[in-house]
């Protein structure tokens, strides 16, 4: 059995020469390990930064597309309301704001109310038969008959 430690502590004092060499090697190894880890983290950070940039661009593009769709839907709703109120087809109504759309629909309604409606051509005898062309109607045929004396 070992003797109990003396009052000053049971361990022997470390050898200063051996201890310093171990510390220097340990610090140097830790330094190289930290540098390597730093490079690894830097590479990961660059890759993450590129990924974040790509995802940010995609998100901005998607938000813009969504805003465009919402705007187009709102414009269509305004056109449908104006078409219902005026009786003008939706495809003919133009404008980007509700005021422009309503004004254009009213202008079309006013214009179309002043334009005369088309009428069908007058048929003198609707129950009769139409005239058919005969060979005598052609001026060349008449000339041939005169020249050759044929019927």
PDB file of C-alpha atoms in Angstrom:
ATOM      1  CA  UNK A   1       0.000   0.000   0.000  1.00  0.00           C
ATOM      2  CA  UNK A   2       0.998   3.505  -0.696  1.00  0.00           C
ATOM      3  CA  UNK A   3       1.754   5.875   2.031  1.00  0.00           C
ATOM      4  CA  UNK A   4      -0.675   8.649   2.608  1.00  0.00           C
ATOM      5  CA  UNK A   5       0.299  11.851   0.900  1.00  0.00           C
ATOM      6  CA  UNK A   6       2.279  14.408   2.748  1.00  0.00           C
ATOM      7  CA  UNK A   7       0.687  17.639   3.753  1.00  0.00           C
ATOM      8  CA  UNK A   8       2.019  19.645   0.823  1.00  0.00           C
ATOM      9  CA  UNK A   9       0.063  17.556  -1.674  1.00  0.00           C
ATOM     10  CA  UNK A  10       0.585  14.051  -2.862  1.00  0.00           C
ATOM     11  CA  UNK A  11       1.712  14.737  -6.379  1.00  0.00           C
ATOM     12  CA  UNK A  12       5.210  15.398  -7.435  1.00  0.00           C
ATOM     13  CA  UNK A  13       5.835  18.759  -9.029  1.00  0.00           C
ATOM     14  CA  UNK A  14       5.843  18.500 -12.823  1.00  0.00           C
ATOM     15  CA  UNK A  15       9.082  18.570 -14.664  1.00  0.00           C
ATOM     16  CA  UNK A  16       9.237  22.080 -16.187  1.00  0.00           C
ATOM     17  CA  UNK A  17      11.123  21.003 -19.310  1.00  0.00           C
ATOM     18  CA  UNK A  18       8.823  18.087 -20.180  1.00  0.00           C
ATOM     19  CA  UNK A  19       5.693  20.009 -19.313  1.00  0.00           C
ATOM     20  CA  UNK A  20       6.536  22.968 -21.554  1.00  0.00           C
ATOM     21  CA  UNK A  21       7.213  20.750 -24.548  1.00  0.00           C
ATOM     22  CA  UNK A  22       3.861  19.008 -24.070  1.00  0.00           C
ATOM     23  CA  UNK A  23       2.078  22.359 -23.740  1.00  0.00           C
ATOM     24  CA  UNK A  24       3.708  23.700 -26.887  1.00  0.00           C
ATOM     25  CA  UNK A  25       2.756  20.625 -28.891  1.00  0.00           C
ATOM     26  CA  UNK A  26      -0.780  20.738 -27.496  1.00  0.00           C
ATOM     27  CA  UNK A  27      -1.186  24.426 -28.324  1.00  0.00           C
ATOM     28  CA  UNK A  28       0.231  23.964 -31.790  1.00  0.00           C
ATOM     29  CA  UNK A  29      -2.103  21.033 -32.470  1.00  0.00           C
ATOM     30  CA  UNK A  30      -5.037  23.027 -31.130  1.00  0.00           C
ATOM     31  CA  UNK A  31      -4.053  25.955 -33.326  1.00  0.00           C
ATOM     32  CA  UNK A  32      -3.946  23.792 -36.469  1.00  0.00           C
ATOM     33  CA  UNK A  33      -7.222  22.159 -35.515  1.00  0.00           C
ATOM     34  CA  UNK A  34      -8.828  25.589 -35.008  1.00  0.00           C
ATOM     35  CA  UNK A  35      -7.515  26.828 -38.360  1.00  0.00           C
ATOM     36  CA  UNK A  36      -8.863  23.732 -40.112  1.00  0.00           C
ATOM     37  CA  UNK A  37     -12.209  24.111 -38.370  1.00  0.00           C
ATOM     38  CA  UNK A  38     -12.261  27.797 -39.340  1.00  0.00           C
ATOM     39  CA  UNK A  39     -11.707  26.934 -43.010  1.00  0.00           C
ATOM     40  CA  UNK A  40     -14.422  24.287 -42.859  1.00  0.00           C
ATOM     41  CA  UNK A  41     -16.861  26.731 -41.286  1.00  0.00           C
ATOM     42  CA  UNK A  42     -15.943  29.398 -43.818  1.00  0.00           C
ATOM     43  CA  UNK A  43     -16.715  26.988 -46.657  1.00  0.00           C
ATOM     44  CA  UNK A  44     -20.021  26.053 -45.056  1.00  0.00           C
ATOM     45  CA  UNK A  45     -20.824  29.725 -44.565  1.00  0.00           C
ATOM     46  CA  UNK A  46     -20.166  30.505 -48.232  1.00  0.00           C
ATOM     47  CA  UNK A  47     -22.336  27.575 -49.328  1.00  0.00           C
ATOM     48  CA  UNK A  48     -25.059  28.631 -46.892  1.00  0.00           C
ATOM     49  CA  UNK A  49     -24.801  32.213 -48.126  1.00  0.00           C
ATOM     50  CA  UNK A  50     -25.273  31.090 -51.732  1.00  0.00           C
ATOM     51  CA  UNK A  51     -28.211  28.928 -50.702  1.00  0.00           C
ATOM     52  CA  UNK A  52     -29.745  31.809 -48.781  1.00  0.00           C
ATOM     53  CA  UNK A  53     -29.294  34.093 -51.801  1.00  0.00           C
ATOM     54  CA  UNK A  54     -30.952  31.546 -54.102  1.00  0.00           C
ATOM     55  CA  UNK A  55     -33.839  31.000 -51.709  1.00  0.00           C
ATOM     56  CA  UNK A  56     -34.266  34.735 -51.187  1.00  0.00           C
ATOM     57  CA  UNK A  57     -34.413  35.264 -54.953  1.00  0.00           C
ATOM     58  CA  UNK A  58     -36.968  32.460 -55.316  1.00  0.00           C
ATOM     59  CA  UNK A  59     -39.073  33.897 -52.495  1.00  0.00           C
ATOM     60  CA  UNK A  60     -39.002  37.382 -54.015  1.00  0.00           C
ATOM     61  CA  UNK A  61     -39.982  35.975 -57.422  1.00  0.00           C
ATOM     62  CA  UNK A  62     -42.819  33.980 -55.893  1.00  0.00           C
ATOM     63  CA  UNK A  63     -44.073  36.994 -53.933  1.00  0.00           C
ATOM     64  CA  UNK A  64     -44.036  39.141 -57.080  1.00  0.00           C
ATOM     65  CA  UNK A  65     -45.937  36.468 -59.026  1.00  0.00           C
ATOM     66  CA  UNK A  66     -48.485  36.189 -56.218  1.00  0.00           C
ATOM     67  CA  UNK A  67     -48.932  39.975 -56.132  1.00  0.00           C
ATOM     68  CA  UNK A  68     -49.404  40.007 -59.921  1.00  0.00           C
ATOM     69  CA  UNK A  69     -52.034  37.272 -59.671  1.00  0.00           C
ATOM     70  CA  UNK A  70     -53.853  39.103 -56.881  1.00  0.00           C
ATOM     71  CA  UNK A  71     -53.814  42.310 -58.927  1.00  0.00           C
ATOM     72  CA  UNK A  72     -55.117  40.522 -62.023  1.00  0.00           C
ATOM     73  CA  UNK A  73     -57.886  38.858 -59.989  1.00  0.00           C
ATOM     74  CA  UNK A  74     -58.888  42.194 -58.457  1.00  0.00           C
ATOM     75  CA  UNK A  75     -58.978  43.786 -61.914  1.00  0.00           C
ATOM     76  CA  UNK A  76     -61.131  40.905 -63.214  1.00  0.00           C
ATOM     77  CA  UNK A  77     -63.522  41.298 -60.281  1.00  0.00           C
ATOM     78  CA  UNK A  78     -63.881  45.012 -61.076  1.00  0.00           C
ATOM     79  CA  UNK A  79     -64.483  44.221 -64.762  1.00  0.00           C
ATOM     80  CA  UNK A  80     -67.120  41.614 -63.885  1.00  0.00           C
ATOM     81  CA  UNK A  81     -68.916  44.105 -61.640  1.00  0.00           C
ATOM     82  CA  UNK A  82     -68.810  46.808 -64.349  1.00  0.00           C
ATOM     83  CA  UNK A  83     -70.001  44.334 -66.997  1.00  0.00           C
ATOM     84  CA  UNK A  84     -72.903  43.279 -64.806  1.00  0.00           C
ATOM     85  CA  UNK A  85     -73.869  46.906 -64.123  1.00  0.00           C
ATOM     86  CA  UNK A  86     -73.638  48.116 -67.735  1.00  0.00           C
ATOM     87  CA  UNK A  87     -74.374  45.027 -69.808  1.00  0.00           C
ATOM     88  CA  UNK A  88     -71.086  45.378 -71.718  1.00  0.00           C
ATOM     89  CA  UNK A  89     -69.069  42.157 -72.301  1.00  0.00           C
ATOM     90  CA  UNK A  90     -66.088  41.803 -69.951  1.00  0.00           C
ATOM     91  CA  UNK A  91     -63.663  41.335 -72.856  1.00  0.00           C
ATOM     92  CA  UNK A  92     -64.393  44.835 -74.158  1.00  0.00           C
ATOM     93  CA  UNK A  93     -63.748  46.641 -70.871  1.00  0.00           C
ATOM     94  CA  UNK A  94     -60.270  48.104 -70.307  1.00  0.00           C
ATOM     95  CA  UNK A  95     -58.576  49.816 -67.365  1.00  0.00           C
ATOM     96  CA  UNK A  96     -56.204  49.273 -64.464  1.00  0.00           C
ATOM     97  CA  UNK A  97     -58.177  50.793 -61.607  1.00  0.00           C
ATOM     98  CA  UNK A  98     -61.796  50.462 -60.584  1.00  0.00           C
ATOM     99  CA  UNK A  99     -62.496  54.058 -61.658  1.00  0.00           C
ATOM    100  CA  UNK A 100     -60.916  53.560 -65.106  1.00  0.00           C
ATOM    101  CA  UNK A 101     -62.809  50.304 -65.647  1.00  0.00           C
ATOM    102  CA  UNK A 102     -66.165  51.815 -64.650  1.00  0.00           C
ATOM    103  CA  UNK A 103     -65.551  54.901 -66.798  1.00  0.00           C
ATOM    104  CA  UNK A 104     -64.625  52.772 -69.828  1.00  0.00           C
ATOM    105  CA  UNK A 105     -67.681  50.544 -69.393  1.00  0.00           C
ATOM    106  CA  UNK A 106     -69.963  53.588 -69.166  1.00  0.00           C
ATOM    107  CA  UNK A 107     -68.329  55.149 -72.242  1.00  0.00           C
ATOM    108  CA  UNK A 108     -68.877  51.919 -74.204  1.00  0.00           C
ATOM    109  CA  UNK A 109     -72.473  51.728 -73.029  1.00  0.00           C
ATOM    110  CA  UNK A 110     -73.103  55.328 -74.114  1.00  0.00           C
ATOM    111  CA  UNK A 111     -71.464  54.769 -77.494  1.00  0.00           C
ATOM    112  CA  UNK A 112     -73.306  51.542 -78.205  1.00  0.00           C
ATOM    113  CA  UNK A 113     -76.642  53.118 -77.315  1.00  0.00           C
ATOM    114  CA  UNK A 114     -76.106  55.855 -79.931  1.00  0.00           C
ATOM    115  CA  UNK A 115     -75.012  53.506 -82.707  1.00  0.00           C
ATOM    116  CA  UNK A 116     -77.867  52.238 -84.854  1.00  0.00           C
ATOM    117  CA  UNK A 117     -78.466  48.562 -84.704  1.00  0.00           C
ATOM    118  CA  UNK A 118     -77.812  46.612 -87.915  1.00  0.00           C
ATOM    119  CA  UNK A 119     -80.843  45.668 -89.943  1.00  0.00           C
ATOM    120  CA  UNK A 120     -81.405  42.780 -92.293  1.00  0.00           C
ATOM    121  CA  UNK A 121     -81.589  43.541 -96.009  1.00  0.00           C
ATOM    122  CA  UNK A 122     -85.061  44.034 -97.438  1.00  0.00           C
ATOM    123  CA  UNK A 123     -86.347  41.104 -99.476  1.00  0.00           C
ATOM    124  CA  UNK A 124     -89.056  42.180-101.956  1.00  0.00           C
ATOM    125  CA  UNK A 125     -90.775  38.814-102.288  1.00  0.00           C
ATOM    126  CA  UNK A 126     -89.743  36.483 -99.486  1.00  0.00           C
ATOM    127  CA  UNK A 127     -91.962  33.637-100.682  1.00  0.00           C
ATOM    128  CA  UNK A 128     -90.791  33.805-104.315  1.00  0.00           C
ATOM    129  CA  UNK A 129     -87.855  32.100-105.962  1.00  0.00           C
ATOM    130  CA  UNK A 130     -84.615  33.870-106.603  1.00  0.00           C
ATOM    131  CA  UNK A 131     -83.564  34.890-110.070  1.00  0.00           C
ATOM    132  CA  UNK A 132     -81.220  32.468-111.736  1.00  0.00           C
ATOM    133  CA  UNK A 133     -78.683  33.498-114.286  1.00  0.00           C
ATOM    134  CA  UNK A 134     -79.179  32.308-117.801  1.00  0.00           C
ATOM    135  CA  UNK A 135     -76.603  31.920-120.505  1.00  0.00           C
ATOM    136  CA  UNK A 136     -77.856  35.145-122.130  1.00  0.00           C
ATOM    137  CA  UNK A 137     -76.653  37.194-119.191  1.00  0.00           C
ATOM    138  CA  UNK A 138     -73.016  36.667-120.122  1.00  0.00           C
ATOM    139  CA  UNK A 139     -71.867  39.345-122.639  1.00  0.00           C
ATOM    140  CA  UNK A 140     -69.344  36.943-124.190  1.00  0.00           C
ATOM    141  CA  UNK A 141     -72.095  34.429-124.980  1.00  0.00           C
ATOM    142  CA  UNK A 142     -74.076  37.114-126.744  1.00  0.00           C
ATOM    143  CA  UNK A 143     -71.044  38.028-128.878  1.00  0.00           C
ATOM    144  CA  UNK A 144     -70.478  34.360-129.796  1.00  0.00           C
ATOM    145  CA  UNK A 145     -74.113  33.977-130.863  1.00  0.00           C
ATOM    146  CA  UNK A 146     -73.865  37.040-133.052  1.00  0.00           C
ATOM    147  CA  UNK A 147     -70.638  35.919-134.651  1.00  0.00           C
ATOM    148  CA  UNK A 148     -71.538  32.300-135.319  1.00  0.00           C
ATOM    149  CA  UNK A 149     -75.275  32.563-135.425  1.00  0.00           C
ATOM    150  CA  UNK A 150     -75.855  29.758-132.965  1.00  0.00           C
ATOM    151  CA  UNK A 151     -78.535  29.561-130.326  1.00  0.00           C
TER     152      UNK A 151
END
